[in-house]
Coordinates of C-alpha atoms in Angstrom, one line a residue:
Chain A
M191 CA 2.6 241.0 100.3
T192 CA 0.3 238.9 98.2
E193 CA 0.6 241.2 95.5
T194 CA 3.9 241.6 95.4
A195 CA 3.8 237.6 95.5
S196 CA 1.4 236.8 92.7
R197 CA 3.6 239.7 90.5
S198 CA 7.1 238.0 90.9
K199 CA 5.1 235.0 90.1
T200 CA 3.6 235.8 86.7
T201 CA 6.9 237.6 85.8
G202 CA 8.9 234.6 86.9
L203 CA 6.8 232.6 84.4
G204 CA 8.4 234.6 81.7
Q205 CA 5.6 236.3 81.0
K206 CA 4.3 236.9 77.2
G207 CA 2.7 239.9 76.1
P208 CA -0.4 240.2 74.0
S209 CA 0.0 238.3 70.8
F210 CA 1.3 239.9 67.7
L211 CA -2.3 239.3 66.0
M212 CA -3.5 242.7 67.9
A213 CA -1.0 244.8 66.0
L214 CA -2.1 242.9 62.7
P215 CA -5.1 245.0 61.4
A216 CA -3.1 248.4 62.0
V217 CA 0.1 246.9 60.4
A218 CA -1.7 245.5 57.1
F219 CA -3.5 249.0 57.2
F220 CA -0.3 250.8 57.3
G221 CA 1.9 248.6 55.6
I222 CA -0.1 248.1 52.4
F223 CA -1.7 251.5 52.2
A224 CA 1.1 253.8 53.4
L225 CA 4.4 251.8 53.6
I226 CA 4.4 250.0 50.1
P227 CA 3.9 253.3 48.3
L228 CA 6.0 255.0 50.1
I229 CA 8.6 252.5 48.2
G230 CA 6.3 252.4 44.9
V231 CA 6.6 256.2 44.6
V232 CA 10.5 255.6 44.7
V233 CA 10.2 252.4 41.7
I234 CA 7.5 254.8 39.7
S235 CA 10.0 257.6 40.0
F236 CA 12.3 255.3 37.2
M237 CA 9.3 254.3 35.4
E238 CA 7.5 256.0 32.6
W239 CA 3.9 255.7 32.9
N240 CA 1.1 257.9 31.1
V241 CA -2.1 256.4 33.1
L242 CA -3.3 254.7 30.5
G243 CA -0.5 251.9 29.8
S244 CA 1.1 250.2 32.1
P245 CA 4.5 251.5 33.8
E246 CA 7.9 250.7 31.8
W247 CA 11.4 250.9 33.1
V248 CA 13.2 253.7 32.2
G249 CA 16.2 254.0 34.7
L250 CA 17.3 257.6 35.5
T251 CA 15.6 259.2 32.7
N252 CA 13.0 260.8 34.4
W253 CA 15.2 262.1 37.3
E254 CA 17.6 263.7 34.2
A255 CA 14.6 265.0 33.0
V256 CA 13.3 266.9 35.7
L257 CA 16.2 267.8 37.2
F258 CA 18.3 269.2 34.6
D259 CA 15.9 269.5 31.6
R260 CA 13.3 271.3 33.4
P261 CA 14.0 274.7 34.8
F262 CA 10.8 275.2 36.4
T263 CA 11.6 272.3 38.7
W264 CA 14.0 275.0 40.5
T265 CA 12.0 277.4 40.0
A266 CA 9.0 275.3 42.0
L267 CA 11.9 274.6 44.4
G268 CA 12.6 278.4 44.7
L269 CA 8.8 278.9 45.3
T270 CA 8.3 276.1 47.7
V271 CA 11.0 277.9 50.0
T272 CA 9.3 281.1 49.8
F273 CA 6.1 279.5 50.7
V274 CA 7.3 277.4 53.4
I275 CA 8.9 279.7 55.3
G276 CA 6.5 282.6 54.4
S277 CA 3.6 280.2 56.3
Y278 CA 6.0 279.3 58.8
L279 CA 6.9 283.1 59.7
F280 CA 3.5 284.5 59.6
Q281 CA 2.1 281.3 61.5
A282 CA 4.4 280.5 64.4
P283 CA 4.4 283.9 65.8
V284 CA 0.5 284.4 65.5
A285 CA 0.1 280.8 66.8
L286 CA 2.2 281.4 69.5
L287 CA 1.3 284.4 70.7
L288 CA -2.2 283.3 70.4
G289 CA -1.9 280.6 72.6
V290 CA -0.2 282.5 75.3
F291 CA -3.7 284.8 75.4
M292 CA -5.9 282.2 74.8
A293 CA -4.4 280.0 78.1
G294 CA -5.3 283.4 79.9
Q295 CA -8.2 283.0 82.5
Q296 CA -11.0 285.7 81.8
R297 CA -14.1 284.6 80.3
Y298 CA -14.0 286.6 77.2
R299 CA -10.9 284.8 76.4
A300 CA -12.7 281.6 76.7
L301 CA -15.1 283.2 74.2
L302 CA -12.4 284.1 71.9
A303 CA -11.1 280.8 72.2
V304 CA -14.5 279.1 71.2
L305 CA -14.0 281.3 67.9
Y306 CA -10.9 281.0 67.2
F307 CA -11.6 277.1 66.4
L308 CA -14.0 277.9 64.0
P309 CA -11.8 278.0 60.9
L310 CA -11.2 274.2 61.5
L311 CA -14.6 273.2 60.6
F312 CA -14.5 274.0 57.1
S313 CA -12.9 272.0 54.4
S314 CA -10.0 273.4 52.4
V315 CA -12.7 273.5 49.7
A316 CA -14.7 275.6 51.6
V317 CA -12.0 278.0 52.5
G318 CA -11.1 278.2 48.8
L319 CA -14.5 278.8 47.7
T320 CA -15.1 282.0 50.0
F321 CA -12.1 283.5 49.9
Q322 CA -12.1 282.8 45.9
S323 CA -15.3 284.9 46.4
L324 CA -13.8 287.5 48.5
F325 CA -11.3 288.1 46.5
S326 CA -12.9 288.6 43.4
P327 CA -12.7 291.8 41.7
N328 CA -16.3 292.0 40.9
Y329 CA -17.8 291.7 44.2
G330 CA -15.6 290.5 47.1
L331 CA -13.9 292.8 49.4
S332 CA -12.0 295.4 47.2
A333 CA -15.6 296.1 45.8
A334 CA -17.5 296.6 49.0
L335 CA -14.7 298.3 51.0
P336 CA -14.1 302.2 49.6
F337 CA -10.4 301.8 50.4
E338 CA -8.6 302.9 47.0
W339 CA -5.2 301.3 48.0
L340 CA -7.2 297.6 48.6
P341 CA -6.2 295.4 45.5
N342 CA -8.6 294.4 43.4
D343 CA -7.4 291.7 41.5
W344 CA -5.5 289.9 44.7
L345 CA -5.6 286.1 42.7
A346 CA -5.0 287.2 39.3
N347 CA -2.0 289.3 40.3
S348 CA 1.3 287.0 40.3
D349 CA 2.9 289.5 42.5
L350 CA 0.3 289.3 45.0
V351 CA -1.0 285.8 45.1
M352 CA 2.1 284.4 47.0
W353 CA 1.0 286.2 50.0
V354 CA -2.5 285.9 49.8
M355 CA -2.0 282.1 49.4
I356 CA 0.5 282.5 52.7
F357 CA -2.5 284.3 54.5
V358 CA -5.1 282.2 53.7
V359 CA -2.9 278.7 54.5
G360 CA -2.2 280.9 57.8
W361 CA -6.1 281.3 58.2
C362 CA -6.7 277.7 58.7
F363 CA -3.8 276.3 60.4
V364 CA -3.3 279.5 63.2
P365 CA -6.0 278.1 64.9
F366 CA -4.6 274.2 65.4
H367 CA -1.2 275.5 66.5
G368 CA -2.8 278.1 68.7
L369 CA -4.5 275.2 70.7
L370 CA -1.2 273.5 70.7
Y371 CA 0.3 276.1 72.3
Q372 CA -2.7 277.2 74.8
A373 CA -2.1 273.4 75.8
G374 CA 1.6 273.9 76.4
V375 CA 1.3 277.1 78.4
R376 CA -1.2 275.8 81.2
Q377 CA 1.3 273.3 81.6
I378 CA 4.1 275.4 82.8
P379 CA 3.9 275.3 86.7
A380 CA 2.8 278.6 88.1
S381 CA 5.1 278.4 91.1
M382 CA 7.7 279.5 88.4
Y383 CA 5.8 282.8 87.3
E384 CA 5.3 283.3 90.9
A385 CA 8.9 283.0 92.0
A386 CA 9.7 285.4 88.7
T387 CA 6.9 288.1 90.1
I388 CA 8.5 287.8 93.3
D389 CA 12.1 288.6 91.7
G390 CA 10.5 291.4 90.2
A391 CA 10.4 289.8 86.7
G392 CA 7.9 292.2 84.3
R393 CA 5.6 289.5 82.3
L394 CA 7.6 290.5 79.3
R395 CA 10.7 289.3 80.7
Q396 CA 9.0 286.3 82.1
F397 CA 7.6 285.8 78.7
F398 CA 11.2 285.2 77.5
S399 CA 12.6 283.6 80.2
I400 CA 10.4 281.3 81.5
T401 CA 7.0 280.9 78.9
L402 CA 9.5 280.6 75.7
P403 CA 12.0 278.1 77.3
Q404 CA 9.2 275.9 78.9
L405 CA 7.5 275.6 75.5
R406 CA 10.3 274.4 73.6
Y407 CA 9.1 270.9 72.9
T408 CA 5.4 272.6 72.0
I409 CA 7.4 274.7 69.2
I410 CA 9.7 271.7 68.4
T411 CA 6.3 269.9 67.8
S412 CA 4.6 272.7 66.2
S413 CA 7.1 273.8 64.2
T414 CA 7.6 270.4 62.4
L415 CA 4.2 270.1 61.5
M416 CA 4.0 273.7 60.2
L417 CA 7.0 273.3 57.8
V418 CA 6.6 269.5 57.0
G419 CA 2.6 270.9 56.8
S420 CA 3.3 273.5 54.2
L421 CA 6.1 271.8 52.6
T422 CA 3.5 269.2 51.2
Y423 CA 0.4 271.1 51.3
F424 CA -1.8 271.2 48.0
D425 CA -5.6 271.7 48.6
L426 CA -6.0 275.3 49.3
I427 CA -3.4 276.4 46.2
Y428 CA -5.2 273.9 44.0
V429 CA -8.6 275.3 44.8
L430 CA -8.0 279.1 44.7
T431 CA -5.3 279.4 42.4
G432 CA -4.6 275.9 40.1
G433 CA -1.2 277.4 40.3
Q434 CA -2.0 280.5 37.9
P435 CA -1.3 283.2 37.1
A436 CA 1.9 282.4 35.6
D437 CA 2.8 279.8 37.7
A438 CA 3.5 282.0 40.4
V439 CA 2.5 279.5 43.2
R440 CA 2.9 276.1 41.0
I441 CA 4.7 274.6 44.7
L442 CA 6.0 271.3 44.3
P443 CA 3.0 269.5 45.7
L444 CA 0.8 271.6 43.4
D445 CA 3.7 270.7 40.4
M446 CA 3.2 266.8 40.8
Y447 CA 0.0 266.9 41.0
V448 CA -0.3 268.9 37.8
T449 CA 2.4 267.0 36.1
G450 CA 0.8 263.8 37.3
F451 CA -2.5 263.9 36.8
A452 CA -3.5 266.4 34.4
S453 CA -0.3 266.3 32.1
Y454 CA -0.5 262.4 33.0
N455 CA 3.6 261.9 33.4
L456 CA 3.2 260.0 36.6
G457 CA 7.1 259.4 36.2
Y458 CA 8.1 262.9 36.8
A459 CA 5.5 263.2 39.1
S460 CA 6.8 260.3 41.4
V461 CA 10.1 262.1 41.2
I462 CA 9.1 265.2 42.3
A463 CA 7.6 263.4 45.2
V464 CA 10.3 261.7 46.0
I465 CA 12.2 264.8 46.4
L466 CA 9.1 266.1 48.9
V467 CA 9.6 263.2 50.8
A468 CA 13.4 263.7 51.0
I469 CA 13.1 267.3 52.0
G470 CA 10.4 266.6 54.4
L471 CA 12.3 263.5 56.0
T472 CA 15.6 265.6 56.4
L473 CA 13.4 268.7 57.9
S474 CA 11.7 266.5 60.5
L475 CA 15.0 264.9 61.8
L476 CA 16.8 268.1 61.6
L477 CA 14.1 269.5 63.8
N478 CA 14.0 266.2 65.9
V479 CA 17.9 266.8 66.2
L480 CA 17.8 270.3 67.2
S481 CA 15.5 269.3 70.1
G482 CA 18.3 267.6 71.8
S483 CA 16.5 263.9 71.9
S484 CA 14.1 262.4 70.4
K485 CA 10.9 264.3 71.2
M486 CA 8.5 261.5 70.8
D487 CA 9.8 259.3 73.7
S488 CA 10.1 262.1 75.9
D489 CA 7.4 263.3 78.3
K490 CA 7.4 267.2 78.1
A491 CA 4.8 266.9 81.1
G492 CA 7.8 266.4 83.7
A493 CA 9.1 269.7 82.2
Chain B
M246 CA 3.9 260.1 87.3
T247 CA 0.5 261.0 87.3
H248 CA -0.3 261.0 83.4
T249 CA -4.0 260.6 83.0
T250 CA -4.2 263.4 85.5
S251 CA -1.6 265.3 82.9
S252 CA -4.9 266.0 80.2
E253 CA -7.1 268.0 82.9
P254 CA -4.8 271.4 83.1
A255 CA -5.3 270.8 79.1
T256 CA -9.3 271.6 80.2
P257 CA -10.0 274.7 77.9
D258 CA -12.5 275.8 79.9
A259 CA -11.7 278.6 82.1
K260 CA -14.1 277.8 84.8
T261 CA -12.8 274.1 85.5
Q262 CA -9.5 275.5 85.3
K263 CA -9.9 278.4 87.6
A264 CA -11.9 276.0 90.3
I265 CA -9.1 273.4 90.5
T266 CA -6.5 276.1 90.7
P267 CA -7.9 279.2 92.4
E268 CA -4.6 281.2 92.4
T269 CA -2.1 279.1 90.6
A270 CA -2.8 280.2 86.9
G271 CA -0.2 278.6 85.0
G272 CA 0.9 280.8 82.4
D273 CA -1.6 283.3 82.5
R274 CA -0.2 286.1 80.7
G275 CA -3.0 288.2 81.6
N276 CA -3.5 288.5 85.2
I277 CA -6.3 287.4 87.8
K278 CA -7.1 290.1 90.7
Q279 CA -4.5 288.5 93.1
N280 CA -1.7 288.5 90.9
K281 CA -2.2 291.8 89.2
V282 CA -1.5 293.4 92.9
R283 CA 1.8 291.6 93.0
R284 CA 2.6 293.1 89.2
T285 CA 2.8 296.2 89.0
G286 CA 5.2 296.4 86.3
A287 CA 4.3 299.2 84.1
P288 CA 5.8 296.9 81.0
G289 CA 3.6 293.8 82.0
E290 CA 0.4 296.1 81.6
K291 CA 1.0 296.9 78.5
L292 CA 1.9 293.5 76.9
N293 CA -1.5 292.7 78.3
I294 CA -3.1 295.5 76.2
L295 CA -1.1 294.4 73.3
G296 CA -2.8 291.0 74.1
G297 CA -6.2 292.0 73.8
I298 CA -5.7 294.0 70.9
G299 CA -4.1 291.1 69.0
G300 CA -6.8 288.8 70.4
W301 CA -9.7 291.0 68.7
L302 CA -7.8 291.6 65.9
W303 CA -6.8 288.0 65.2
L304 CA -11.0 287.2 65.8
A305 CA -11.7 289.9 63.3
V306 CA -9.9 287.9 60.5
I307 CA -11.6 284.7 61.5
I308 CA -14.7 285.8 61.7
L309 CA -15.4 288.1 58.2
P310 CA -15.0 285.6 55.7
I311 CA -17.2 283.2 58.0
Y312 CA -19.8 286.0 58.3
Y313 CA -19.4 286.8 54.6
I314 CA -20.0 283.0 53.6
V315 CA -23.2 283.2 56.3
I316 CA -24.7 286.5 54.8
T317 CA -24.1 286.1 51.1
S318 CA -25.7 282.3 51.2
F319 CA -29.2 284.1 52.4
R320 CA -28.9 286.2 48.9
T321 CA -29.6 286.1 45.2
S322 CA -27.0 286.5 42.7
E323 CA -28.5 289.8 41.5
D324 CA -28.5 290.9 45.3
L325 CA -24.8 290.1 45.4
R326 CA -24.0 292.2 42.7
A327 CA -26.3 294.9 43.2
N328 CA -25.9 295.9 47.1
N329 CA -23.0 296.0 49.2
Q330 CA -21.7 292.3 50.1
L331 CA -20.5 293.1 53.7
L332 CA -24.3 294.1 55.0
P333 CA -27.0 291.9 55.1
S334 CA -29.0 291.6 52.3
T335 CA -32.6 293.3 52.9
N336 CA -34.5 290.2 51.1
P337 CA -32.9 287.5 52.8
T338 CA -33.8 284.4 51.0
I339 CA -33.3 280.7 50.9
A340 CA -33.4 280.0 47.8
P341 CA -29.7 279.2 47.4
F342 CA -30.1 276.5 50.2
I343 CA -32.8 275.3 48.0
K344 CA -30.5 274.8 44.9
V345 CA -28.4 272.8 46.3
L346 CA -30.4 270.5 48.6
E347 CA -32.1 269.8 44.8
N348 CA -28.8 268.8 43.8
D349 CA -28.3 266.2 45.5
F350 CA -26.8 267.5 48.2
L351 CA -27.7 264.6 50.5
H352 CA -26.5 261.7 48.5
Y353 CA -23.1 263.6 49.0
F354 CA -23.2 263.6 52.2
T355 CA -24.3 260.4 52.8
N356 CA -21.3 259.1 51.2
S357 CA -19.3 261.7 53.2
L358 CA -21.0 260.0 56.4
I359 CA -19.9 256.4 55.4
V360 CA -16.6 257.0 54.6
T361 CA -15.9 259.3 57.6
L362 CA -17.6 256.5 60.2
S363 CA -16.4 253.7 58.4
T364 CA -12.8 255.0 58.6
V365 CA -13.0 256.5 62.3
A366 CA -14.4 253.0 63.4
V367 CA -11.4 250.8 62.0
V368 CA -8.7 253.4 63.1
L369 CA -10.2 253.2 66.5
S370 CA -10.1 249.5 66.5
A371 CA -7.0 249.0 64.8
S372 CA -5.4 251.8 66.5
V373 CA -6.4 250.9 70.4
M374 CA -5.1 246.9 69.7
A375 CA -1.9 247.8 68.2
A376 CA -1.3 250.3 71.2
Y377 CA -2.1 247.4 73.5
Y378 CA 0.6 245.3 71.6
I379 CA 3.1 247.9 71.6
T380 CA 2.9 248.8 75.1
R381 CA 2.7 245.2 76.8
S382 CA 4.7 243.6 74.6
T383 CA 7.6 241.8 76.4
T384 CA 9.8 241.2 72.9
L385 CA 11.3 243.7 70.5
G386 CA 8.5 243.7 68.3
G387 CA 6.4 246.3 70.2
K388 CA 9.5 248.3 70.2
R389 CA 10.6 247.9 66.8
L390 CA 6.9 248.5 65.4
F391 CA 6.1 251.3 67.2
Q392 CA 9.2 253.3 65.7
I393 CA 8.4 252.3 62.1
I394 CA 4.5 253.6 63.1
L395 CA 6.3 257.1 64.1
L396 CA 8.3 257.0 61.2
G397 CA 5.0 257.0 59.1
I398 CA 4.0 260.1 61.1
A399 CA 6.4 262.1 58.7
I400 CA 5.1 260.4 55.5
P401 CA 2.9 262.9 53.7
V402 CA 0.1 261.8 52.1
Q403 CA 0.6 264.0 48.9
A404 CA 3.8 262.2 48.4
T405 CA 2.4 258.7 48.3
I406 CA -0.9 259.3 46.2
I407 CA 0.7 258.2 42.6
P408 CA 1.2 254.4 44.5
V409 CA -1.9 254.8 46.2
Y410 CA -3.9 255.4 42.9
Y411 CA -1.7 252.6 41.3
L412 CA -3.0 249.9 43.7
I413 CA -6.2 251.0 44.1
Q414 CA -6.5 250.9 40.6
Q415 CA -5.2 247.2 40.4
L416 CA -7.8 246.5 43.3
G417 CA -10.3 247.0 41.3
L418 CA -11.3 249.8 43.5
Y419 CA -11.0 252.9 41.7
D420 CA -14.1 254.9 41.7
T421 CA -15.7 253.2 44.7
L422 CA -16.1 254.4 48.5
W423 CA -13.7 251.6 49.5
A424 CA -10.9 253.5 47.6
L425 CA -11.2 256.6 50.1
I426 CA -11.7 254.1 52.7
L427 CA -8.8 252.2 53.0
P428 CA -6.0 254.3 52.4
Q429 CA -7.3 257.0 54.6
I430 CA -7.6 254.4 57.6
A431 CA -3.8 253.9 56.8
F432 CA -2.7 257.3 56.7
A433 CA -4.7 258.1 60.4
I434 CA -2.9 255.0 61.7
P435 CA 0.4 256.4 62.7
L436 CA -0.8 259.5 65.1
S437 CA -3.7 257.6 66.2
V438 CA -1.3 254.8 67.9
L439 CA 1.2 257.5 69.2
I440 CA -1.7 259.3 70.8
I441 CA -3.1 256.3 72.2
V442 CA 0.0 254.6 73.2
N443 CA 1.0 257.9 75.4
F444 CA -2.4 256.8 77.5
V445 CA -2.0 253.1 77.2
R446 CA 1.8 253.8 78.8
D447 CA 0.0 255.3 81.7
I448 CA -2.3 252.1 83.0
P449 CA -0.1 250.7 86.2
A450 CA 1.4 247.4 85.0
E451 CA -0.3 246.0 88.4
L452 CA -3.9 246.5 86.9
F453 CA -2.5 244.1 83.6
E454 CA -1.1 242.2 86.0
S455 CA -4.0 241.4 88.3
M456 CA -6.5 240.8 85.6
K457 CA -4.1 237.8 84.4
V458 CA -3.8 236.4 87.5
D459 CA -7.8 236.5 87.4
G460 CA -7.3 234.4 84.4
A461 CA -8.3 237.2 82.1
G462 CA -7.4 236.9 77.9
E463 CA -6.1 239.5 76.0
W464 CA -9.3 240.3 74.7
R465 CA -10.5 240.8 78.1
I466 CA -7.9 242.6 79.5
L467 CA -8.4 244.9 76.0
T468 CA -12.0 245.2 76.6
S469 CA -12.3 245.9 80.3
L470 CA -9.2 247.9 81.1
V471 CA -7.4 249.3 77.9
L472 CA -10.6 250.6 76.5
P473 CA -12.0 252.5 79.6
M474 CA -8.8 253.9 80.4
A475 CA -7.6 255.0 76.8
K476 CA -11.3 256.7 76.2
P477 CA -9.6 260.3 76.1
A478 CA -7.5 259.4 74.0
L479 CA -9.9 257.4 71.5
M480 CA -11.9 260.7 71.8
T481 CA -8.8 263.0 70.7
V482 CA -8.0 260.5 68.0
G483 CA -11.7 259.9 66.8
I484 CA -12.7 263.7 66.5
Y485 CA -9.6 264.4 64.9
Q486 CA -9.3 261.6 62.1
A487 CA -13.0 262.6 61.8
L488 CA -12.1 266.5 60.6
Q489 CA -9.7 265.3 58.8
V490 CA -11.4 262.4 56.7
W491 CA -14.5 265.0 56.4
N492 CA -13.0 267.8 54.9
S493 CA -10.1 265.7 52.9
F494 CA -9.5 266.6 49.3
L495 CA -7.0 264.8 47.6
F496 CA -8.2 261.4 47.8
P497 CA -11.5 261.8 46.5
L498 CA -10.2 264.0 43.7
V499 CA -7.8 261.3 42.5
L500 CA -9.1 258.4 43.6
T501 CA -13.2 258.8 42.4
Q502 CA -14.8 260.1 39.7
S503 CA -18.2 259.7 39.2
S504 CA -21.1 261.5 40.8
E505 CA -22.1 258.0 42.8
V506 CA -19.1 258.2 45.0
R507 CA -18.5 261.7 45.5
V508 CA -18.1 263.4 48.9
L509 CA -18.7 266.7 49.9
P510 CA -15.4 268.5 49.6
L511 CA -15.5 267.2 45.9
S512 CA -18.9 268.0 45.7
L513 CA -18.5 271.9 46.4
W514 CA -15.8 271.8 44.2
E515 CA -18.0 270.8 41.7
Y516 CA -21.1 272.9 42.3
S517 CA -18.8 275.7 41.8
G518 CA -18.0 274.9 38.6
Q519 CA -22.0 273.9 37.5
F520 CA -23.1 276.8 39.5
G521 CA -21.0 279.3 37.6
I522 CA -21.9 282.7 38.9
D523 CA -24.6 281.4 41.2
V524 CA -22.2 282.5 43.9
P525 CA -24.7 282.8 47.2
A526 CA -25.6 278.7 46.2
T527 CA -21.7 277.8 46.2
L528 CA -21.6 279.3 49.2
A529 CA -24.6 278.0 50.6
A530 CA -23.5 274.5 49.8
V531 CA -20.1 275.6 52.0
V532 CA -22.5 276.3 54.8
L533 CA -24.2 273.1 54.7
S534 CA -21.1 271.0 54.3
A535 CA -20.0 272.6 57.7
L536 CA -23.5 272.7 59.2
P537 CA -23.0 269.3 60.7
L538 CA -19.3 269.8 62.2
L539 CA -20.5 272.9 63.6
I540 CA -23.2 271.6 65.4
A541 CA -20.9 268.7 66.9
Y542 CA -18.9 271.4 67.8
I543 CA -21.6 273.7 69.9
F544 CA -22.6 270.4 71.6
A545 CA -19.2 268.7 72.6
R546 CA -17.2 271.9 72.2
R547 CA -15.4 271.2 75.5
H548 CA -14.7 267.8 74.7
I549 CA -13.2 268.1 71.2
V550 CA -10.8 271.0 72.4
A551 CA -9.7 269.4 75.7
G552 CA -9.2 266.1 73.5
L553 CA -7.3 267.9 70.6
T554 CA -5.1 269.7 73.4
A555 CA -4.5 266.7 75.6
G556 CA -3.6 264.6 72.9
F557 CA -0.9 266.6 71.1
G558 CA 0.2 268.2 74.4
K559 CA 1.1 265.3 75.8

């Protein structure tokens, strides 16, 4: 009784929440180093800037040059699409199956789950140097294993390098998405499986009729992270290949870096960056719409 | 809704899970004994075997490169060329590690430590305060702020690096540790706020109100109610962001130059150029740079994985 009384009293006072000062540090950091740069990249895309001098306004020149006078932009876009789709087709099924598998109960699975996590502990440079060594034609895998069919120029073969990169990037990111799926599967009510078992549904049927639909929010979260993540992925591709051979994996983020910080054309690089942001935001929004509602607000624990 | 407990089922440890729900093995694809009796469908058995094979296969894929780093870091480069690279050396040596340690490794390590710890400390305090404001604000401000911050999750670091570079230059911070700390704090904030908000939201409004009635101010509520309740979220955020910052490559690559302020990932990159054909030394540096995280993982595995899965699963 007294509790309700005091409650109505406090709310009756037109209780104010915490002061905005509480949020100020976060807002300041986020505003200065994330939001302003986001606007800044659009501004710089209309400027000519070669790092040393100061930026100069040139209007649409950069945009025209990058979009129309530079055929490589479209090649890079094509490579990016291949990389994003390839990465998704590799990572999504493996991560999903792995997550479902890890959610099981046997002790050996718990042990496997411990080991699956390991790639998350290595920096992309560390992973890059490791695979560079493993894929070396002189002393790597192809020298150590007696299989004739193994290529010995994994990273120097322009037909192969894209698929090698998709694999290596997947090696790094599958564990994280596997964890997401494992958590998702563990939240599915057991009663659903029990009911399905009683109805005589086999495990395969249960997977498609219960597990997959119940995981829809996890699938959307994970897919968004995967797609936008590969769209803007830079580290490993730069370390392992620098885009070579023959620019076969010079996807847009790498193209942006090389154009900006190796060729010192920051105006062009900003155009590429704006294109990346636009594609990324479109992708996230699209997936958000596909999910039916704003997934960030909804609570899938109730699902 | 019992959101605070919803993090429990995400505990990765099979034993705990079993103890809580002995028979209700949620998404269990691979049956416990009781279920095996009931699930007699042949296709089910088949999938289970496939799952097992797939699981062990993926383990091989994960482990081979890691095994390769470790065994290679204990050999000389002559040994690497002369013998089978996939078998451990017959004459293991720690010379590669000594070479790395003699090349300023500890200096780079310290830089990484400074950058990671300060970034995470600021991210945690700023995010928890923002989350408190967002969840308890009675004005529209909180909601608006949350929407803007959520939008921030979709901002790719890569795409904003050019203006960040310009900004850091203008602030006179280029080639300092500040150049790494400040922007990384900013990019860590959106996801951190999201995760912490999801936890703080679950604190019953009555608790806030009764504290207010007792005369507690904002700080007191923050430190004695919000902080303890959000602890799991803070751990998740702390671990995840520490991993991100410790391993980040693009910021150091673009925003620093001199060896004074070099951090570990960049030092690996430099080592590989400097050591050239001495692959074992490069890989020894890889091992040394991953070692702190590996040790942390061994001791805090349960918290790390539970935190990550709960934080993102919410």
